[in-house]
Amino acid sequence: MAVSLSNIISSGVGGAAVALITYLTTRPRMRAEARKLDAEAERTRAETAKLLAESATQPTSEFDTADLPKGWHVTGGRTEDYTYGLDSHVHQSGTASAFIRARPSPRDFGGLIQSFQADNYTGKRVRLSAVMRTKDVAQQAAIWLRVDARGKYIAFENTSSESRRLGGTSGWVRREIVLDVPPEGEVILLGAFLMGSGCVWIDSFNFEVVRDDVSLTELTDAPQTQPVNLDFTQGLN
């Protein structure tokens, strides 16, 4: 049976219209889902930061301190869901690295922490750096730095932002935090944590005072100084 040219054109126009309508109706939903995922990631980051900021600084009773690197303690939301220790076979420098390894079906996060008096660092800008290696990390691994005064934290940062967190399997990667220690700071705490399944090795921690012209890492994105994409020709975010 012959098909007229007008029918073909009508069919084509109809198909294009359907495709356009489908795109226009599903695009907002896709953008909404993307925003939801971003919000969930930010909420996870905030919850992790809160837990780290409120974690106790004393060793957890169920862990034998002989299994931990000297000077380090265990912290976290579910410390019992992780194991901690030294690995003399996997290290970036020296003779060993510290590791945090998840047990089956881990909850929250587990971490290593140490603290010291802030007297020599108050009013100064400091940098904490370390190298980390990961294997099968489902969620994230990061380092963190915190300043306390009168039993509460007054400055805090970690490397769990989207651009700095580590996940999956990777070789040695350096991460750093540059933070100003408030004049009223009393105690400085630092460490590393693992959230979710997998294993992270941490090596070559370094803590130092830096010049004031060294950029703070919390400000990872430069502030916008002029309008952009006013003619809408630069595509989507």
C-alpha positions as semicolon CSV with decimal commas, in nm:
position;residue;x (nm);y (nm);z (nm)
1;M;0,000;0,000;0,000
2;A;0,137;0,337;-0,103
3;V;0,206;0,595;0,164
4;S;0,163;0,957;0,067
5;L;0,436;1,217;0,115
6;S;0,198;1,419;0,336
7;N;0,153;1,120;0,567
8;I;0,527;1,074;0,595
9;I;0,577;1,443;0,675
10;S;0,291;1,439;0,927
11;S;0,434;1,129;1,089
12;G;0,778;1,286;1,109
13;V;0,643;1,605;1,257
14;G;0,439;1,406;1,507
15;G;0,741;1,200;1,611
16;A;0,953;1,510;1,653
17;A;0,679;1,674;1,859
18;V;0,652;1,369;2,083
19;A;1,030;1,363;2,127
20;L;1,033;1,734;2,209
21;I;0,747;1,701;2,456
22;T;0,916;1,400;2,618
23;Y;1,241;1,594;2,650
24;L;1,071;1,902;2,793
25;T;0,871;1,699;3,046
26;T;1,153;1,470;3,159
27;R;1,429;1,732;3,174
28;P;1,293;1,902;3,489
29;R;1,264;1,563;3,657
30;M;1,622;1,476;3,563
31;R;1,745;1,809;3,697
32;A;1,541;1,757;4,016
33;E;1,689;1,410;4,062
34;A;2,040;1,553;4,012
35;R;1,968;1,821;4,273
36;K;1,839;1,552;4,508
37;L;2,159;1,351;4,467
38;D;2,368;1,663;4,529
39;A;2,162;1,740;4,840
40;E;2,207;1,385;4,969
41;A;2,583;1,405;4,913
42;E;2,598;1,739;5,095
43;R;2,389;1,598;5,381
44;T;2,624;1,300;5,410
45;R;2,920;1,537;5,419
46;A;2,753;1,752;5,685
47;E;2,663;1,451;5,899
48;T;3,018;1,318;5,874
49;A;3,159;1,657;5,966
50;K;2,924;1,681;6,265
51;L;3,017;1,336;6,391
52;L;3,388;1,406;6,349
53;A;3,352;1,742;6,515
54;E;3,175;1,587;6,814
55;S;3,380;1,267;6,842
56;A;3,551;1,185;7,171
57;T;3,928;1,220;7,189
58;Q;3,992;0,920;7,415
59;P;4,067;0,562;7,305
60;T;3,761;0,344;7,255
61;S;3,753;0,076;7,523
62;E;3,695;-0,226;7,297
63;F;4,023;-0,171;7,110
64;D;4,360;-0,285;7,233
65;T;4,590;0,017;7,200
66;A;4,873;-0,223;7,116
67;D;4,704;-0,271;6,776
68;L;4,709;0,103;6,703
69;P;4,994;0,324;6,580
70;K;5,167;0,497;6,870
71;G;5,005;0,829;6,957
72;W;4,682;0,750;6,770
73;H;4,334;0,665;6,898
74;V;4,015;0,536;6,737
75;T;3,713;0,755;6,670
76;G;3,397;0,739;6,462
77;G;3,026;0,677;6,448
78;R;3,062;0,296;6,443
79;T;3,421;0,223;6,539
80;E;3,344;-0,147;6,590
81;D;3,262;-0,185;6,220
82;Y;3,625;-0,117;6,121
83;T;3,972;-0,250;6,198
84;Y;4,281;-0,033;6,247
85;G;4,654;-0,092;6,251
86;L;4,992;-0,069;6,078
87;D;5,084;-0,221;5,743
88;S;5,455;-0,280;5,684
89;H;5,394;-0,407;5,330
90;V;5,196;-0,112;5,193
91;H;5,354;0,227;5,254
92;Q;5,459;0,536;5,061
93;S;5,762;0,622;5,273
94;G;5,930;0,498;5,588
95;T;5,857;0,143;5,700
96;A;5,479;0,131;5,744
97;S;5,147;0,304;5,686
98;A;4,836;0,315;5,900
99;F;4,520;0,152;5,769
100;I;4,148;0,160;5,831
101;R;3,963;-0,142;5,693
102;A;3,589;-0,199;5,695
103;R;3,432;-0,515;5,833
104;P;3,134;-0,665;5,642
105;S;2,836;-0,428;5,614
106;P;2,992;-0,129;5,790
107;R;2,781;0,153;5,928
108;D;2,874;0,521;5,961
109;F;3,252;0,564;5,967
110;G;3,568;0,470;6,155
111;G;3,874;0,686;6,197
112;L;4,210;0,751;6,358
113;I;4,267;1,061;6,568
114;Q;4,534;1,233;6,773
115;S;4,536;1,564;6,961
116;F;4,785;1,813;7,106
117;Q;4,787;2,155;7,269
118;A;4,734;2,450;7,036
119;D;4,962;2,696;7,222
120;N;5,231;2,703;6,951
121;Y;4,980;2,752;6,668
122;T;4,713;2,997;6,786
123;G;4,663;3,291;6,551
124;K;4,862;3,115;6,278
125;R;4,778;2,947;5,950
126;V;4,860;2,575;5,941
127;R;4,865;2,302;5,680
128;L;4,787;1,935;5,735
129;S;4,881;1,700;5,453
130;A;4,897;1,325;5,400
131;V;4,900;1,068;5,123
132;M;4,632;0,803;5,099
133;R;4,579;0,488;4,901
134;T;4,242;0,317;4,865
135;K;4,102;-0,020;4,767
136;D;3,735;-0,085;4,691
137;V;3,616;0,215;4,892
138;A;3,242;0,236;4,831
139;Q;3,181;0,579;4,983
140;Q;3,480;0,790;5,083
141;A;3,807;0,829;5,267
142;A;3,942;1,164;5,385
143;I;4,166;1,349;5,630
144;W;4,039;1,612;5,872
145;L;4,158;1,891;6,103
146;R;3,982;2,049;6,400
147;V;4,047;2,316;6,665
148;D;3,872;2,303;7,005
149;A;3,823;2,558;7,283
150;R;3,636;2,514;7,610
151;G;3,532;2,164;7,511
152;K;3,375;2,263;7,177
153;Y;3,509;2,286;6,826
154;I;3,565;2,635;6,685
155;A;3,726;2,545;6,351
156;F;3,691;2,235;6,139
157;E;3,757;2,110;5,787
158;N;3,789;1,777;5,608
159;T;3,861;1,664;5,252
160;S;3,525;1,498;5,194
161;S;3,408;1,753;4,936
162;E;3,324;1,618;4,594
163;S;3,652;1,738;4,443
164;R;3,878;1,609;4,722
165;R;3,724;1,290;4,859
166;L;3,877;0,954;4,766
167;G;3,683;0,645;4,668
168;G;3,714;0,327;4,469
169;T;4,068;0,200;4,418
170;S;4,359;0,442;4,377
171;G;4,733;0,469;4,418
172;W;4,892;0,717;4,656
173;V;4,718;1,055;4,638
174;R;4,812;1,364;4,837
175;R;4,548;1,565;5,020
176;E;4,588;1,879;5,229
177;I;4,396;2,118;5,451
178;V;4,499;2,479;5,516
179;L;4,321;2,630;5,815
180;D;4,354;2,934;6,040
181;V;4,386;2,846;6,409
182;P;4,173;3,093;6,608
183;P;4,356;3,287;6,885
184;E;4,133;3,124;7,147
185;G;4,216;2,770;7,029
186;E;4,318;2,528;7,304
187;V;4,347;2,185;7,141
188;I;4,420;2,074;6,785
189;L;4,290;1,739;6,662
190;L;4,368;1,569;6,332
191;G;4,316;1,236;6,166
192;A;4,172;1,031;5,883
193;F;3,851;0,836;5,836
194;L;3,686;0,575;5,616
195;M;3,313;0,568;5,550
196;G;3,166;0,253;5,400
197;S;3,327;-0,064;5,274
198;G;3,685;-0,099;5,153
199;C;4,025;-0,005;5,293
200;V;4,235;0,310;5,311
201;W;4,606;0,338;5,389
202;I;4,741;0,668;5,523
203;D;5,106;0,772;5,520
204;S;5,336;1,074;5,544
205;F;5,119;1,295;5,762
206;N;5,270;1,643;5,794
207;F;5,157;1,937;6,007
208;E;5,323;2,276;5,965
209;V;5,279;2,651;6,000
210;V;5,253;2,829;5,664
211;R;5,256;3,192;5,550
212;D;4,935;3,391;5,541
213;D;4,954;3,413;5,163
214;V;4,899;3,036;5,135
215;S;4,537;2,995;5,027
216;L;4,283;2,841;5,260
217;T;4,160;2,512;5,117
218;E;3,805;2,564;5,242
219;L;3,760;2,822;4,965
220;T;3,799;2,571;4,684
221;D;3,589;2,768;4,433
222;A;3,684;3,124;4,343
223;P;3,399;3,372;4,401
224;Q;3,218;3,486;4,088
225;T;3,312;3,845;4,002
226;Q;3,096;3,904;3,693
227;P;2,781;3,766;3,528
228;V;2,819;3,467;3,299
229;N;2,628;3,301;3,015
230;L;2,385;3,590;2,972
231;D;2,299;3,477;2,617
232;F;2,244;3,110;2,724
233;T;2,489;2,977;2,465
234;Q;2,716;2,788;2,709
235;G;2,495;2,485;2,758
236;L;2,393;2,326;3,086
237;N;2,568;2,310;3,424
